[in-house]
Amino acid sequence: MKILFLDQSGKLGGAELFLLDLATAYRDRSLVGLFADGSFHTALQQRAIPVQVLAQQNLAIRKESGLWQSLRQLGQVLPLIQQVSQISRNYDAIYANTQKAFVVGAIASLLSRRLLIYHLHDILSTDHFSPTNLRLAVTLANRLATLVICNSQATLEAFVAAGGNPQLAHVVYNGFALENYADLPSNRETLRQQLGLTNDWEQNASTCFVVGHFSRLSPWKGQHILIEALTHCPDNVVALLVGDTLFGETAYVEQLHQQIEQLGLQRRVKFLGFRQDVAPLMAACDLVAHTSTAPEPFGRVIVEAMLCGTPVVAAQAGGAMELVEPDVTGWLVPPGQPMKLAESINICYHQPDVAGAIAQRAKQFAQAQFNWATIQQQIDRLLKKALFCTLDNG
Ligand code: UDP
Ligand code: GLC
């Protein structure tokens, strides 16, 4: 099957990292069309995946746009729709990986009469989307998509609750190449020293307890909750914030720095920016914290921490609840509650044997459930079925 993948982002978020793996599997018969240039473009090129930047300017449609705004902005995207429709004639299917890509891809598929696949990486709720955009996505999906792949049961349920046709929707979790987690550096102390933890924090690398947070810097990812939680933990509990802003959330970054200063935590919080070497960094942490304040659709970082053998505490909502069995494969805490988060950090700090057993079980669970090879087969089967259904009907 020849596939035209579409993604609106030029940057590497979780949905793009997923697509990077999927497009690798289809690279001899696919093209990735991006609506913006950036590091995602480079990463695709590095893997020899055919890629084309279709729009040079970021599309202005925002998740929270109202009807009038969306219609006006639709005027700006007509040339893009035309371009996608033209290109898609050389492919069997349009596979939309993000929301704007789906709107453009859906209309283009109508013109080029190509199969439309919608990979839903978002929880379609008013936490993130305007009612107009929700209606638009669901209407286009119900009318034009042959298949809606949801990254969790929570995402599927939100799609159906927003009016999506349940018969179109299937859950496929993100998968991970297990070999990337096989030989992680075992000398944590060396890595911590390389990170400058000893010098900057004036702590002995082996005595500081490192809580890692791996995510773009964005209010709903809740880095501020972890910072606040530190004030309820012993002084040698420190936080590594790994990730950068993806959508210009500079006010939030400013707010984080102010919070750190007000709480006097300058020596206990370190920003590492966006890193490509997440796995060894996670392996060097004592705990990985996931703190999203809105339901997380899936939460790649949770599974990655498990695969690295590092215990994980996650916010109890959305897809995270499908990934973590409380007190068995990790800890779940109510979103937005620093005190509750601190309680779990403190359990992990004071009871390393319990934490170690949890991490070991989590690793086995993640290796069994989220192996990329299996996930890719699931997607391949769904795609083939969708293509054959369409051929049968057409
Ligand atoms: N990530 C990364 N470098 C960073 C921070 C994060 O490569 O500095 C990766 C992380 O390993 C994960 C992804 O970004 O694979 C984030 O995906 P997730 O599903 O957790 O959240 P999203 O940002 O997609 O909502
Ligand atoms: C999105 C979601 C995230 C999910 C990722 C991959 O970026 O926010 O929860 O893990 O897609 O499906």
CSV table of C-alpha atoms in Angstrom, one decimal, residues 122-354:
chain,number,residue,atom,x,y,z
A,122,ASP,CA,-5.5,13.7,20.9
A,123,ILE,CA,-8.3,13.5,23.4
A,124,LEU,CA,-11.1,15.3,21.5
A,125,SER,CA,-12.5,17.4,24.4
A,126,THR,CA,-12.9,21.1,25.1
A,127,ASP,CA,-9.8,20.9,27.3
A,128,HIS,CA,-7.8,21.4,24.1
A,129,PHE,CA,-10.3,22.1,21.2
A,130,SER,CA,-13.0,24.6,20.5
A,131,PRO,CA,-16.5,23.1,20.1
A,132,THR,CA,-16.3,24.1,16.4
A,133,ASN,CA,-13.1,22.3,15.8
A,134,LEU,CA,-14.4,19.2,17.6
A,135,ARG,CA,-17.5,19.2,15.4
A,136,LEU,CA,-15.5,19.6,12.3
A,137,ALA,CA,-13.1,16.8,13.1
A,138,VAL,CA,-15.9,14.4,14.1
A,139,THR,CA,-18.1,15.3,11.1
A,140,LEU,CA,-15.2,14.8,8.6
A,141,ALA,CA,-14.2,11.6,10.3
A,142,ASN,CA,-17.7,10.1,10.2
A,143,ARG,CA,-18.3,11.1,6.6
A,144,LEU,CA,-14.9,10.6,5.0
A,145,ALA,CA,-12.6,8.4,7.1
A,146,THR,CA,-12.4,4.6,6.6
A,147,LEU,CA,-10.4,4.1,9.8
A,148,VAL,CA,-9.8,6.0,12.9
A,149,ILE,CA,-6.8,4.7,14.9
A,150,CYS,CA,-6.9,5.9,18.5
A,151,ASN,CA,-3.7,6.0,20.6
A,152,SER,CA,-5.6,4.7,23.7
A,153,GLN,CA,-9.0,3.6,24.9
A,154,ALA,CA,-9.4,7.1,26.5
A,155,THR,CA,-8.9,8.7,23.2
A,156,LEU,CA,-11.4,6.4,21.6
A,157,GLU,CA,-14.0,7.1,24.3
A,158,ALA,CA,-13.6,10.8,23.8
A,159,PHE,CA,-14.0,10.5,20.1
A,160,VAL,CA,-17.2,8.5,20.5
A,161,ALA,CA,-18.4,10.9,23.2
A,162,ALA,CA,-17.9,13.8,20.8
A,163,GLY,CA,-20.2,12.0,18.3
A,164,GLY,CA,-17.6,9.9,16.4
A,165,ASN,CA,-18.7,6.6,14.9
A,166,PRO,CA,-17.5,3.8,17.1
A,167,GLN,CA,-17.4,1.4,14.2
A,168,LEU,CA,-14.5,3.3,12.6
A,169,ALA,CA,-12.4,3.5,15.7
A,170,HIS,CA,-9.7,1.0,16.8
A,171,VAL,CA,-7.2,1.4,19.6
A,172,VAL,CA,-3.5,0.9,18.7
A,173,TYR,CA,-1.0,1.9,21.4
A,174,ASN,CA,2.4,3.5,20.6
A,175,GLY,CA,5.1,0.9,20.1
A,176,PHE,CA,8.9,1.2,20.9
A,177,ALA,CA,11.9,-0.6,19.4
A,178,LEU,CA,13.0,-2.7,22.4
A,179,GLU,CA,16.6,-2.8,21.1
A,180,ASN,CA,16.9,1.0,21.9
A,181,TYR,CA,16.5,0.1,25.6
A,182,ALA,CA,18.8,-2.9,25.7
A,183,ASP,CA,22.2,-1.6,26.6
A,184,LEU,CA,21.7,1.5,28.5
A,185,PRO,CA,24.7,2.9,30.4
A,186,SER,CA,24.8,1.1,33.7
A,187,ASN,CA,27.1,3.6,35.3
A,188,ARG,CA,24.6,6.2,36.5
A,189,GLU,CA,27.1,8.1,38.5
A,190,THR,CA,29.2,8.8,35.5
A,191,LEU,CA,26.2,10.1,33.5
A,192,ARG,CA,25.2,12.2,36.5
A,193,GLN,CA,28.6,13.7,36.6
A,194,GLN,CA,28.6,14.4,32.9
A,195,LEU,CA,25.3,16.3,33.5
A,196,GLY,CA,27.1,18.5,36.0
A,197,LEU,CA,24.9,17.3,38.8
A,198,THR,CA,27.8,17.2,41.2
A,199,ASN,CA,29.1,20.7,40.4
A,200,ASP,CA,25.9,22.6,40.0
A,201,TRP,CA,24.0,21.2,42.8
A,202,GLU,CA,27.0,20.8,45.2
A,203,GLN,CA,25.7,17.3,45.9
A,204,ASN,CA,27.5,14.1,45.6
A,205,ALA,CA,26.1,12.5,42.5
A,206,SER,CA,25.4,9.3,44.3
A,207,THR,CA,23.4,11.0,47.2
A,208,CYS,CA,21.1,13.1,45.2
A,209,PHE,CA,17.8,11.5,44.3
A,210,VAL,CA,16.9,12.6,40.7
A,211,VAL,CA,13.3,12.9,39.6
A,212,GLY,CA,13.2,13.3,35.8
A,213,HIS,CA,10.5,15.0,33.9
A,214,PHE,CA,10.6,14.5,30.1
A,215,SER,CA,8.2,16.6,28.1
A,216,ARG,CA,7.7,19.8,26.1
A,217,LEU,CA,7.4,22.8,28.4
A,218,SER,CA,3.7,23.6,28.4
A,219,PRO,CA,1.2,24.5,31.1
A,220,TRP,CA,-0.8,21.3,30.7
A,221,LYS,CA,2.3,19.1,31.0
A,222,GLY,CA,2.5,20.4,34.6
A,223,GLN,CA,6.2,21.0,35.2
A,224,HIS,CA,5.0,23.5,37.9
A,225,ILE,CA,3.4,20.6,39.9
A,226,LEU,CA,6.7,18.8,40.1
A,227,ILE,CA,8.5,22.0,41.2
A,228,GLU,CA,6.0,22.6,44.0
A,229,ALA,CA,6.2,18.9,45.0
A,230,LEU,CA,9.9,19.3,45.6
A,231,THR,CA,9.2,21.6,48.6
A,232,HIS,CA,7.6,18.6,50.3
A,233,CYS,CA,10.5,16.3,49.7
A,234,PRO,CA,14.0,15.9,51.4
A,235,ASP,CA,16.5,18.5,50.2
A,236,ASN,CA,18.6,16.1,48.2
A,237,VAL,CA,15.6,15.3,45.9
A,238,VAL,CA,16.3,17.2,42.7
A,239,ALA,CA,14.4,17.6,39.4
A,240,LEU,CA,15.7,17.4,35.8
A,241,LEU,CA,13.3,19.1,33.3
A,242,VAL,CA,14.1,17.6,29.9
A,243,GLY,CA,12.3,19.2,26.9
A,244,ASP,CA,11.6,22.5,25.3
A,245,THR,CA,8.6,24.6,24.2
A,246,LEU,CA,7.1,23.3,21.0
A,247,PHE,CA,4.5,26.0,20.5
A,248,GLY,CA,6.1,29.2,21.8
A,249,GLU,CA,5.0,28.8,25.5
A,250,THR,CA,7.6,31.3,26.7
A,251,ALA,CA,5.3,32.9,29.3
A,252,TYR,CA,5.1,29.5,31.0
A,253,VAL,CA,8.9,29.0,31.0
A,254,GLU,CA,9.2,32.4,32.6
A,255,GLN,CA,6.6,31.4,35.2
A,256,LEU,CA,8.6,28.2,36.0
A,257,HIS,CA,11.8,30.2,36.5
A,258,GLN,CA,9.9,32.7,38.8
A,259,GLN,CA,8.4,29.8,40.8
A,260,ILE,CA,11.8,28.2,41.2
A,261,GLU,CA,13.3,31.5,42.5
A,262,GLN,CA,10.4,32.2,44.8
A,263,LEU,CA,10.6,28.7,46.3
A,264,GLY,CA,14.4,29.0,46.6
A,265,LEU,CA,14.9,25.8,44.5
A,266,GLN,CA,17.6,27.1,42.1
A,267,ARG,CA,20.0,24.4,43.2
A,268,ARG,CA,17.4,21.7,42.9
A,269,VAL,CA,16.0,22.1,39.4
A,270,LYS,CA,17.9,21.8,36.2
A,271,PHE,CA,16.6,22.5,32.7
A,272,LEU,CA,18.3,20.4,30.0
A,273,GLY,CA,16.3,21.6,27.0
A,274,PHE,CA,15.3,19.2,24.2
A,275,ARG,CA,17.5,16.1,24.2
A,276,GLN,CA,17.8,13.3,21.7
A,277,ASP,CA,19.3,10.9,24.3
A,278,VAL,CA,16.1,10.4,26.4
A,279,ALA,CA,16.7,6.7,27.2
A,280,PRO,CA,20.1,7.0,28.9
A,281,LEU,CA,18.9,10.1,30.8
A,282,MET,CA,15.8,8.3,32.0
A,283,ALA,CA,18.0,5.4,33.1
A,284,ALA,CA,20.1,7.8,35.2
A,285,CYS,CA,17.1,9.0,37.1
A,286,ASP,CA,15.7,7.5,40.3
A,287,LEU,CA,12.2,8.2,39.3
A,288,VAL,CA,10.4,9.6,36.2
A,289,ALA,CA,7.4,11.9,36.9
A,290,HIS,CA,4.5,12.5,34.5
A,291,THR,CA,2.4,15.4,35.7
A,292,SER,CA,-0.1,16.4,33.0
A,293,THR,CA,-2.9,18.4,34.4
A,294,ALA,CA,-5.3,17.5,31.6
A,295,PRO,CA,-5.9,13.9,30.6
A,296,GLU,CA,-2.9,12.6,28.6
A,297,PRO,CA,-4.0,10.8,25.4
A,298,PHE,CA,-1.3,8.2,25.7
A,299,GLY,CA,2.0,9.3,27.3
A,300,ARG,CA,5.0,7.9,25.6
A,301,VAL,CA,7.3,9.0,28.4
A,302,ILE,CA,5.5,6.7,30.8
A,303,VAL,CA,6.3,3.6,28.7
A,304,GLU,CA,9.8,4.8,27.9
A,305,ALA,CA,10.5,5.1,31.7
A,306,MET,CA,9.3,1.6,32.2
A,307,LEU,CA,11.5,0.3,29.4
A,308,CYS,CA,14.5,2.0,30.9
A,309,GLY,CA,13.8,0.2,34.2
A,310,THR,CA,13.1,3.5,36.0
A,311,PRO,CA,10.1,3.7,38.3
A,312,VAL,CA,7.4,6.1,37.1
A,313,VAL,CA,4.7,8.1,38.8
A,314,ALA,CA,1.9,9.4,36.5
A,315,ALA,CA,-1.1,11.6,36.6
A,316,GLN,CA,-4.2,9.6,37.0
A,317,ALA,CA,-6.3,10.4,34.0
A,318,GLY,CA,-6.7,9.6,30.3
A,319,GLY,CA,-4.4,7.0,28.7
A,320,ALA,CA,-1.9,7.0,31.6
A,321,MET,CA,-4.5,4.9,33.5
A,322,GLU,CA,-4.2,2.2,30.8
A,323,LEU,CA,-0.4,2.2,31.2
A,324,VAL,CA,0.1,2.1,34.9
A,325,GLU,CA,-1.4,-0.4,37.4
A,326,PRO,CA,-1.2,1.5,40.7
A,327,ASP,CA,1.4,0.1,43.1
A,328,VAL,CA,2.1,-2.8,40.7
A,329,THR,CA,3.8,-1.2,37.7
A,330,GLY,CA,4.1,2.4,39.0
A,331,TRP,CA,2.2,5.0,41.0
A,332,LEU,CA,-0.8,7.1,39.9
A,333,VAL,CA,-1.6,10.4,41.6
A,334,PRO,CA,-4.5,12.8,41.1
A,335,PRO,CA,-3.5,15.4,38.4
A,336,GLY,CA,-2.6,18.9,39.7
A,337,GLN,CA,-1.9,17.9,43.3
A,338,PRO,CA,1.7,18.5,44.3
A,339,MET,CA,1.3,17.1,47.8
A,340,LYS,CA,0.0,13.8,46.4
A,341,LEU,CA,2.9,13.7,44.0
A,342,ALA,CA,5.4,14.4,46.8
A,343,GLU,CA,3.9,11.4,48.7
A,344,SER,CA,4.8,9.1,45.9
A,345,ILE,CA,8.2,10.6,45.4
A,346,ASN,CA,8.8,10.1,49.1
A,347,ILE,CA,7.7,6.4,49.0
A,348,CYS,CA,10.1,5.8,46.1
A,349,TYR,CA,12.9,7.7,48.0
A,350,HIS,CA,12.4,5.9,51.3
A,351,GLN,CA,11.6,2.4,49.9
A,352,PRO,CA,14.1,1.6,47.1
A,353,ASP,CA,13.3,-2.1,47.3
A,354,VAL,CA,9.6,-1.5,46.7
